[in-house]
Coordinates of C-alpha atoms in Angstrom, one line a residue:
P1 CA -5.5 16.3 7.4
I2 CA -9.2 16.5 6.6
A3 CA -11.9 14.1 7.8
V4 CA -14.7 13.8 5.2
M5 CA -18.2 12.6 6.0
V6 CA -19.3 10.3 3.1
D7 CA -22.9 9.1 2.6
N8 CA -23.1 5.3 2.6
E9 CA -26.7 4.8 1.4
S10 CA -26.9 2.7 -1.7
L11 CA -28.3 5.7 -3.6
A12 CA -25.1 7.6 -2.9
L13 CA -23.0 5.1 -4.8
P14 CA -20.6 5.2 -6.5
H15 CA -18.4 7.0 -4.1
F16 CA -15.7 9.2 -5.5
G17 CA -12.1 9.6 -4.2
L18 CA -12.1 7.1 -1.3
S19 CA -9.0 5.4 -2.8
E20 CA -7.1 8.6 -1.8
A21 CA -8.0 8.3 1.9
D22 CA -5.4 7.1 4.3
V23 CA -7.9 5.9 6.9
V24 CA -11.5 5.1 6.4
Y25 CA -13.9 4.7 9.4
E26 CA -17.2 2.9 9.1
L27 CA -19.7 3.3 11.9
M28 CA -23.4 3.2 12.6
N29 CA -25.0 6.5 11.8
S30 CA -28.4 5.8 13.2
T31 CA -30.2 3.0 15.1
L32 CA -32.9 3.2 12.4
N33 CA -32.9 2.2 8.8
G34 CA -31.1 -1.1 9.4
R35 CA -28.5 0.7 11.5
I36 CA -27.2 2.4 8.4
T37 CA -23.5 3.2 8.5
R38 CA -21.6 6.3 7.3
L39 CA -18.0 6.6 6.3
M40 CA -15.4 9.1 7.5
C41 CA -12.3 9.4 5.3
L42 CA -9.0 10.8 6.7
V43 CA -6.9 12.4 4.0
K44 CA -3.5 14.0 4.8
D45 CA -2.5 15.0 1.2
W46 CA -5.9 16.5 0.4
G47 CA -4.5 18.8 -2.3
A48 CA -4.5 15.8 -4.7
I49 CA -8.3 15.3 -4.4
E50 CA -10.1 15.5 -7.7
Q51 CA -13.5 14.6 -6.4
M52 CA -14.6 13.2 -3.0
G53 CA -18.0 12.3 -1.7
S54 CA -20.8 12.6 -1.7
I55 CA -20.8 14.7 1.5
R56 CA -23.4 14.3 4.2
S57 CA -24.0 15.3 7.8
V58 CA -21.9 14.6 10.9
R59 CA -22.5 12.9 14.2
P60 CA -20.9 13.6 17.6
T61 CA -18.7 10.5 17.4
N62 CA -17.1 11.7 14.3
I63 CA -16.1 15.0 15.9
L64 CA -14.3 13.1 18.6
L65 CA -12.5 10.9 16.1
A66 CA -11.5 13.7 13.9
A67 CA -10.0 15.5 17.0
E68 CA -7.5 12.7 17.6
W69 CA -6.0 13.5 14.2
N70 CA -6.2 17.3 14.5
A71 CA -8.3 17.0 11.3
V72 CA -10.6 19.6 9.8
L73 CA -14.0 17.9 9.5
C74 CA -15.8 18.3 6.2
H75 CA -19.6 17.7 6.3
D76 CA -23.0 19.2 5.6
G77 CA -24.8 20.0 8.9
G78 CA -26.0 17.5 11.4
P79 CA -28.5 17.2 14.3
F80 CA -28.3 19.7 17.2
Y81 CA -26.6 17.1 19.3
I82 CA -23.3 18.1 17.4
D83 CA -23.4 21.7 18.6
P84 CA -21.6 21.4 21.9
Y85 CA -18.9 19.2 20.3
L86 CA -18.3 21.7 17.4
A87 CA -18.1 24.5 20.0
A88 CA -15.0 22.9 21.5
D89 CA -11.8 24.8 21.0
Y90 CA -10.1 21.9 19.2
A91 CA -13.0 21.3 16.7
A92 CA -12.3 22.6 13.2
H93 CA -14.9 22.1 10.5
F94 CA -16.4 23.2 7.2
S95 CA -20.1 22.6 6.6
G96 CA -22.0 22.9 3.3
L97 CA -19.2 24.8 1.5
F98 CA -18.5 22.3 -1.2
S99 CA -19.4 21.9 -4.9
R100 CA -22.6 20.5 -6.4
V101 CA -22.3 18.0 -9.2
K102 CA -25.1 17.3 -11.5
N103 CA -25.3 13.5 -11.4
G104 CA -29.0 12.9 -12.0
K105 CA -29.7 12.3 -8.3
S106 CA -31.6 14.2 -5.7
T107 CA -29.9 17.2 -4.0
E108 CA -28.7 15.3 -0.9
Y109 CA -26.5 13.1 -3.1
T110 CA -24.8 15.8 -5.1
E111 CA -22.3 17.6 -2.8
Y112 CA -18.6 16.8 -3.4
I113 CA -15.2 18.2 -2.6
L114 CA -13.7 19.4 -5.9
P115 CA -10.3 21.1 -6.6
G116 CA -10.1 24.5 -5.1
D117 CA -13.0 24.0 -2.6
L118 CA -10.7 23.4 0.4
D119 CA -8.3 26.2 -0.5
K120 CA -11.1 28.7 -0.7
A121 CA -12.6 27.5 2.6
L122 CA -9.3 27.7 4.3
A123 CA -8.6 31.2 2.9
N124 CA -12.0 32.4 4.4
S125 CA -11.3 30.8 7.8
D126 CA -8.9 31.1 10.7
Y127 CA -7.6 27.5 10.2
S128 CA -4.1 26.7 9.3
K129 CA -2.8 24.1 6.8
E130 CA -0.4 23.0 9.5
Y131 CA -1.0 21.0 12.7
N132 CA -1.9 23.3 15.5
K133 CA -1.6 23.3 19.3
Y134 CA -4.3 20.6 19.6
Y135 CA -2.3 18.1 17.6
P136 CA -1.7 15.1 19.9
G137 CA 1.3 13.7 18.1
P138 CA 1.8 10.5 16.0
H139 CA -1.1 8.1 15.9
Y140 CA -0.3 4.6 14.8
Q141 CA 3.0 2.7 15.3
F142 CA 3.9 1.7 11.8
A143 CA 6.3 -1.2 10.9
N144 CA 9.2 -0.6 8.6
P145 CA 7.9 -1.6 5.1
S146 CA 11.0 -3.7 4.7
T147 CA 10.0 -5.8 7.7
P148 CA 6.2 -6.0 7.6
V149 CA 4.1 -7.4 10.5
E150 CA 3.3 -11.1 10.1
L151 CA 1.0 -11.8 13.0
D152 CA 1.4 -15.6 12.9
S153 CA 5.2 -15.2 13.4
T154 CA 4.7 -12.9 16.4
Y155 CA 1.6 -14.1 18.1
S156 CA 0.9 -17.8 19.0
D157 CA -2.8 -17.0 19.1
A158 CA -3.0 -15.5 15.6
F159 CA -5.7 -17.0 13.5
D160 CA -6.9 -17.1 9.8
A161 CA -8.7 -14.0 8.6
K162 CA -9.4 -14.4 4.9
V163 CA -13.0 -13.1 5.0
V164 CA -14.3 -10.6 7.5
K165 CA -18.1 -10.1 7.6
L166 CA -19.4 -7.2 9.7
P167 CA -22.8 -7.2 11.4
F168 CA -24.1 -4.1 9.5
P169 CA -27.5 -5.3 8.4
H170 CA -28.2 -2.4 6.0
N171 CA -25.2 -2.8 3.7
K172 CA -23.5 -6.0 4.9
S173 CA -19.9 -4.8 4.8
T174 CA -17.4 -7.5 3.9
L175 CA -13.6 -7.4 3.7
T176 CA -12.0 -10.2 1.7
Y177 CA -8.3 -10.9 1.6
N178 CA -6.7 -10.6 -1.8
E179 CA -3.7 -12.8 -2.0
S180 CA -2.2 -11.1 -5.0
T181 CA -2.2 -7.6 -3.4
G182 CA -1.9 -8.5 0.2
T183 CA -4.8 -6.3 1.1
Y184 CA -8.5 -6.6 2.0
D185 CA -11.0 -5.7 -0.7
Y186 CA -14.1 -4.0 0.6
S187 CA -17.6 -4.9 -0.6
E188 CA -21.1 -3.8 0.4
Y189 CA -24.6 -4.2 -0.8
G190 CA -23.4 -7.5 -2.3
K191 CA -20.8 -6.1 -4.7
D192 CA -17.3 -4.8 -4.8
H193 CA -16.9 -1.2 -3.9
L194 CA -15.5 0.5 -7.0
D195 CA -14.5 4.1 -7.0
G196 CA -16.5 6.3 -9.3
E197 CA -13.3 8.3 -10.1
D198 CA -11.0 5.5 -11.3
N199 CA -13.0 2.3 -11.0
E200 CA -10.5 0.9 -8.5
I201 CA -11.6 -1.3 -5.7
L202 CA -11.4 0.0 -2.2
T203 CA -8.8 -2.0 -0.4
F204 CA -7.0 -1.9 2.9
K205 CA -3.7 -3.2 4.3
N206 CA -4.9 -3.0 7.9
V207 CA -8.3 -3.7 9.4
L208 CA -9.1 -2.6 13.0
L209 CA -12.4 -3.5 14.6
Q210 CA -13.6 -2.0 17.8
Y211 CA -16.3 -3.3 20.2
C212 CA -18.1 -0.1 21.3
T213 CA -21.1 0.7 23.5
F214 CA -23.4 3.6 22.4
H215 CA -26.1 5.9 23.7
Q216 CA -29.2 6.6 21.7
Y217 CA -30.4 10.2 22.1
D218 CA -34.0 9.9 20.9
E219 CA -36.6 7.9 19.0
N220 CA -35.2 9.3 15.7
G221 CA -32.2 7.1 15.9
Y222 CA -29.6 9.8 16.7
M223 CA -26.8 8.3 18.8
I224 CA -23.2 8.6 20.0
F225 CA -20.7 5.8 20.4
N226 CA -18.9 5.8 23.7
C227 CA -15.5 6.0 21.9
I228 CA -13.7 7.5 25.0
D229 CA -13.2 4.3 26.9
S230 CA -10.5 1.8 27.9
G231 CA -9.8 -1.9 27.8
K232 CA -12.5 -2.7 25.3
E233 CA -12.3 -5.6 22.9
G234 CA -11.1 -5.5 19.3
Y235 CA -9.3 -7.2 16.4
Y236 CA -6.3 -6.3 14.3
I237 CA -6.3 -8.0 10.9
T238 CA -3.5 -7.9 8.3
N239 CA -1.9 -10.2 5.7
G240 CA -4.6 -12.9 6.1
K241 CA -4.3 -13.2 9.9
A242 CA -6.0 -11.7 12.9
I243 CA -5.3 -11.2 16.6
K244 CA -7.5 -10.1 19.5
V245 CA -6.6 -6.7 20.9
T246 CA -7.9 -4.1 23.3
W247 CA -8.4 -0.4 22.6
T248 CA -8.3 2.7 24.7
K249 CA -9.1 6.4 23.9
A250 CA -8.3 8.4 27.0
G251 CA -9.8 11.8 26.1
E252 CA -11.4 13.9 23.4
M253 CA -8.2 14.7 21.6
E254 CA -6.3 11.5 22.6
P255 CA -5.5 9.0 19.8
T256 CA -7.1 5.6 20.1
R257 CA -4.4 3.1 21.0
Y258 CA -4.5 -0.6 20.4
Y259 CA -2.8 -3.2 22.6
D260 CA -2.1 -6.9 22.2
M261 CA -3.3 -9.3 24.9
D262 CA 0.0 -8.9 26.8
G263 CA -0.7 -5.1 27.1
N264 CA 1.9 -4.0 24.5
E265 CA 0.9 -1.4 21.9
I266 CA 0.7 -3.1 18.6
T267 CA 2.6 -2.2 15.5
I268 CA 0.7 -2.2 12.2
N269 CA 1.7 -2.4 8.6
T270 CA 2.3 0.7 6.5
G271 CA -0.7 1.2 4.3
K272 CA -4.4 2.2 4.1
T273 CA -6.4 1.4 7.2
Y274 CA -10.0 0.5 7.8
V275 CA -11.5 1.1 11.3
G276 CA -14.9 -0.4 12.0
F277 CA -17.0 0.4 15.0
V278 CA -19.2 -2.6 15.9
P279 CA -22.0 -1.9 18.4
D280 CA -21.7 -3.9 21.6
D281 CA -25.0 -5.7 21.0
N282 CA -23.8 -7.0 17.6
W283 CA -20.2 -7.8 18.5
D284 CA -20.8 -11.6 18.7
E285 CA -22.0 -11.5 15.1
V286 CA -18.6 -10.4 13.7
S287 CA -17.4 -13.2 11.4
I288 CA -13.7 -13.8 10.8
Q289 CA -12.9 -16.8 8.7

């Protein structure tokens, strides 16, 4: 798979190709500018990408998250804080190798993955198209599609989750349950997120939220989430219901695991998954209704 860093500033919209991602992470990119978020899109079948982006810089947290998927990180540079993480043996990445699309915007909003870009980058690298020795194995535990997870029939403490509002002050991310599709439609900046490629709304079968502490490096807002941690709070949300969970990431390449309140690893529904990192000092502002 690849992990694509996508700018989430309003000037970068519309995004292209996010409907093709299997997992979309959203997390604070800086403590400044209203704690603006950035998206990281995991795509396993990346050969089908027609256009994805726009591409922006990476942060240390994203390198650690990409590693748990054995993904090749696609970005355009980043602050020097990323250097020791990119120097790790497990870290594979392409930076600034993608196409420029004339879209009437300033240069920082014009870089996209187009057909052929990844094949060319791989051909000029030592990376393989196959999982390598750093692949940690399967990630989520998926339910059989014929017997989907219904949280209220499994957990007595499941509760309604029709609207999920995240405490991201810059873009005000919201996930709203769509009864007709059984998925959560994503909106930000007060409007539905529509893909610039096919005008389809970005929607998810699963929503995973993680309480996470962070360290700010400097006065410029650069930071890292402490995503290697254990027993921290979270929520799993699907099919209009939610449960409390805990999450653990044991090491740099170890997948993040999610557990119910009895300590059992959860099973999630087959489908597109949203993972939101909520800073610990905003966790109490998460709204699930």
